[in-house]
Amino acid sequence: MMAAMKHWLMKSEPEEFSIDVLERVGTEPWTGVRNYQARNFMLKDMKVGDPILFYHSNCAVPGVVGIAKVASKPYPDPTQFDPDSDYHDPKSKPEDPRWWMVDVGFERKFDGTVSLEQMKARADEFGDFTLLRRGNRLSVMPVEAAQYKRILSMAKAGGR
């Protein structure tokens, strides 16, 4: 029996890697995650084909800007072994990698941003949504199917 599809939200700073760049390249390795909980989501829970809400963070209007999908099984993040990388981890060894990643594939870009403020204004409709929890800093997080559908509905309605 197949496991149920899971839904995800992945954050990226648009100055570093935006939905526009993902659209242009098609598929991209999601390198540089250095949080154990986020790493474990990619390593243990993500499956090829799972949908992803692509979220722009640390920008003028943070929010969901499009849809991507998990495009590979997890594999070791090569940046952990590269001494010239900002994400180098000298304690991680190729025979026992500490950091894992998946490839992310472009699906579609929204006409506008479903902003964090718009989601906060409708927080009661989302239930216990990790993104809206005070102090949440995860860059990779699970999203319930109903929350995913709510954001898609908001995107079609221009964020309202």
CSV table of C-alpha atoms in Angstrom, one decimal:
chain,number,residue,atom,x,y,z
A,1,MET,CA,0.0,0.0,0.0
A,2,MET,CA,1.4,3.4,-0.9
A,3,ALA,CA,2.0,6.0,1.8
A,4,ALA,CA,-0.2,9.1,1.6
A,5,MET,CA,1.2,12.1,-0.1
A,6,LYS,CA,2.6,14.7,2.2
A,7,HIS,CA,2.6,18.5,1.6
A,8,TRP,CA,5.5,20.8,2.5
A,9,LEU,CA,6.6,24.4,2.7
A,10,MET,CA,10.1,25.4,1.9
A,11,LYS,CA,11.5,28.8,2.5
A,12,SER,CA,14.1,30.6,0.4
A,13,GLU,CA,15.4,34.1,0.4
A,14,PRO,CA,14.6,35.5,-3.1
A,15,GLU,CA,18.0,37.3,-3.2
A,16,GLU,CA,19.6,33.9,-2.8
A,17,PHE,CA,17.2,31.7,-4.8
A,18,SER,CA,13.8,32.7,-6.0
A,19,ILE,CA,10.8,31.1,-7.6
A,20,ASP,CA,11.8,32.9,-10.8
A,21,VAL,CA,15.2,31.1,-10.8
A,22,LEU,CA,13.6,27.8,-10.1
A,23,GLU,CA,11.2,28.3,-13.0
A,24,ARG,CA,14.2,29.1,-15.2
A,25,VAL,CA,16.4,26.1,-14.1
A,26,GLY,CA,13.5,23.6,-13.7
A,27,THR,CA,15.0,21.5,-10.9
A,28,GLU,CA,17.5,22.5,-8.2
A,29,PRO,CA,19.3,20.8,-5.4
A,30,TRP,CA,18.0,22.2,-2.0
A,31,THR,CA,21.5,22.6,-0.4
A,32,GLY,CA,22.5,24.3,2.8
A,33,VAL,CA,19.8,23.1,5.3
A,34,ARG,CA,21.6,23.0,8.6
A,35,ASN,CA,18.7,22.4,11.0
A,36,TYR,CA,18.3,18.8,12.2
A,37,GLN,CA,14.5,18.9,12.2
A,38,ALA,CA,14.4,20.3,8.6
A,39,ARG,CA,17.0,17.8,7.6
A,40,ASN,CA,15.0,14.9,9.0
A,41,PHE,CA,11.9,16.0,7.1
A,42,MET,CA,13.9,15.7,3.9
A,43,LEU,CA,15.7,12.5,4.8
A,44,LYS,CA,12.9,10.5,6.4
A,45,ASP,CA,9.5,12.0,5.3
A,46,MET,CA,9.7,13.6,1.8
A,47,LYS,CA,8.8,11.4,-1.2
A,48,VAL,CA,9.3,12.1,-4.9
A,49,GLY,CA,6.2,14.0,-6.2
A,50,ASP,CA,5.2,15.5,-2.8
A,51,PRO,CA,4.0,19.1,-3.4
A,52,ILE,CA,5.8,22.0,-1.9
A,53,LEU,CA,4.6,25.6,-1.2
A,54,PHE,CA,7.6,27.8,-2.3
A,55,TYR,CA,7.9,30.6,0.3
A,56,HIS,CA,10.0,33.8,-0.1
A,57,SER,CA,11.4,34.8,3.3
A,58,ASN,CA,13.5,37.7,4.5
A,59,CYS,CA,12.1,40.1,2.0
A,60,ALA,CA,9.7,43.1,1.7
A,61,VAL,CA,6.6,40.8,1.5
A,62,PRO,CA,7.3,37.3,2.8
A,63,GLY,CA,4.9,34.6,1.7
A,64,VAL,CA,4.1,31.8,-0.6
A,65,VAL,CA,4.8,32.6,-4.3
A,66,GLY,CA,4.3,29.3,-6.0
A,67,ILE,CA,4.3,25.5,-6.1
A,68,ALA,CA,7.2,23.1,-6.5
A,69,LYS,CA,7.6,19.4,-6.0
A,70,VAL,CA,10.1,17.0,-4.4
A,71,ALA,CA,12.0,15.8,-7.5
A,72,SER,CA,14.5,13.3,-6.0
A,73,LYS,CA,15.1,10.9,-3.2
A,74,PRO,CA,17.3,12.3,-0.4
A,75,TYR,CA,21.0,12.3,-0.8
A,76,PRO,CA,24.0,13.8,1.0
A,77,ASP,CA,24.4,17.5,0.6
A,78,PRO,CA,27.7,18.0,-1.1
A,79,THR,CA,28.2,21.5,0.3
A,80,GLN,CA,28.9,20.0,3.7
A,81,PHE,CA,32.2,18.6,2.3
A,82,ASP,CA,33.3,21.7,0.4
A,83,PRO,CA,35.7,23.9,2.5
A,84,ASP,CA,34.9,26.8,0.3
A,85,SER,CA,31.2,26.6,0.9
A,86,ASP,CA,29.3,28.7,3.4
A,87,TYR,CA,27.6,25.4,4.4
A,88,HIS,CA,30.8,23.5,5.0
A,89,ASP,CA,30.7,21.2,8.1
A,90,PRO,CA,34.2,20.0,9.0
A,91,LYS,CA,32.7,17.4,11.4
A,92,SER,CA,30.7,15.7,8.6
A,93,LYS,CA,32.5,12.9,6.7
A,94,PRO,CA,31.6,11.4,3.3
A,95,GLU,CA,31.3,7.9,4.8
A,96,ASP,CA,28.9,9.3,7.4
A,97,PRO,CA,27.2,12.4,6.1
A,98,ARG,CA,25.4,14.6,8.6
A,99,TRP,CA,23.4,16.7,6.1
A,100,TRP,CA,20.9,15.5,3.5
A,101,MET,CA,18.9,17.2,0.8
A,102,VAL,CA,16.4,16.6,-2.0
A,103,ASP,CA,16.1,18.2,-5.4
A,104,VAL,CA,13.1,20.6,-5.9
A,105,GLY,CA,11.3,20.9,-9.2
A,106,PHE,CA,9.3,23.9,-10.5
A,107,GLU,CA,5.5,23.4,-10.9
A,108,ARG,CA,4.0,26.9,-11.1
A,109,LYS,CA,4.3,30.5,-10.0
A,110,PHE,CA,1.4,32.4,-8.4
A,111,ASP,CA,0.2,35.7,-10.0
A,112,GLY,CA,1.0,37.3,-6.6
A,113,THR,CA,2.2,36.5,-3.2
A,114,VAL,CA,0.0,34.9,-0.5
A,115,SER,CA,1.7,37.0,2.2
A,116,LEU,CA,2.5,35.9,5.7
A,117,GLU,CA,0.3,38.8,6.9
A,118,GLN,CA,-2.7,37.6,4.9
A,119,MET,CA,-2.3,34.1,6.4
A,120,LYS,CA,-1.9,35.5,9.9
A,121,ALA,CA,-5.1,37.5,9.4
A,122,ARG,CA,-6.9,34.2,8.7
A,123,ALA,CA,-5.0,32.1,11.2
A,124,ASP,CA,-8.2,30.6,12.6
A,125,GLU,CA,-8.8,29.0,9.2
A,126,PHE,CA,-5.4,27.3,9.3
A,127,GLY,CA,-5.6,25.6,12.7
A,128,ASP,CA,-2.2,24.6,14.1
A,129,PHE,CA,-0.1,25.8,11.2
A,130,THR,CA,3.7,25.6,11.9
A,131,LEU,CA,4.4,28.6,9.8
A,132,LEU,CA,2.2,30.8,11.9
A,133,ARG,CA,3.6,29.7,15.3
A,134,ARG,CA,5.5,32.4,17.2
A,135,GLY,CA,9.2,31.9,17.0
A,136,ASN,CA,9.1,29.4,14.2
A,137,ARG,CA,12.3,29.5,12.1
A,138,LEU,CA,12.2,26.2,10.2
A,139,SER,CA,13.0,26.5,6.5
A,140,VAL,CA,11.4,23.1,5.7
A,141,MET,CA,8.1,22.1,7.3
A,142,PRO,CA,5.1,19.8,6.8
A,143,VAL,CA,1.8,21.3,5.8
A,144,GLU,CA,-1.6,19.7,6.3
A,145,ALA,CA,-3.5,19.0,3.1
A,146,ALA,CA,-6.3,21.4,4.2
A,147,GLN,CA,-3.7,24.2,4.9
A,148,TYR,CA,-2.2,23.5,1.5
A,149,LYS,CA,-5.6,23.8,-0.2
A,150,ARG,CA,-6.4,27.0,1.7
A,151,ILE,CA,-3.2,28.7,0.4
A,152,LEU,CA,-4.0,27.5,-3.2
A,153,SER,CA,-7.5,29.0,-2.7
A,154,MET,CA,-6.0,32.3,-1.4
A,155,ALA,CA,-3.6,32.4,-4.4
A,156,LYS,CA,-6.5,32.1,-6.9
A,157,ALA,CA,-8.4,34.8,-5.0
A,158,GLY,CA,-5.4,37.2,-5.1
A,159,GLY,CA,-4.4,36.5,-1.5
A,160,ARG,CA,-7.8,37.2,0.0
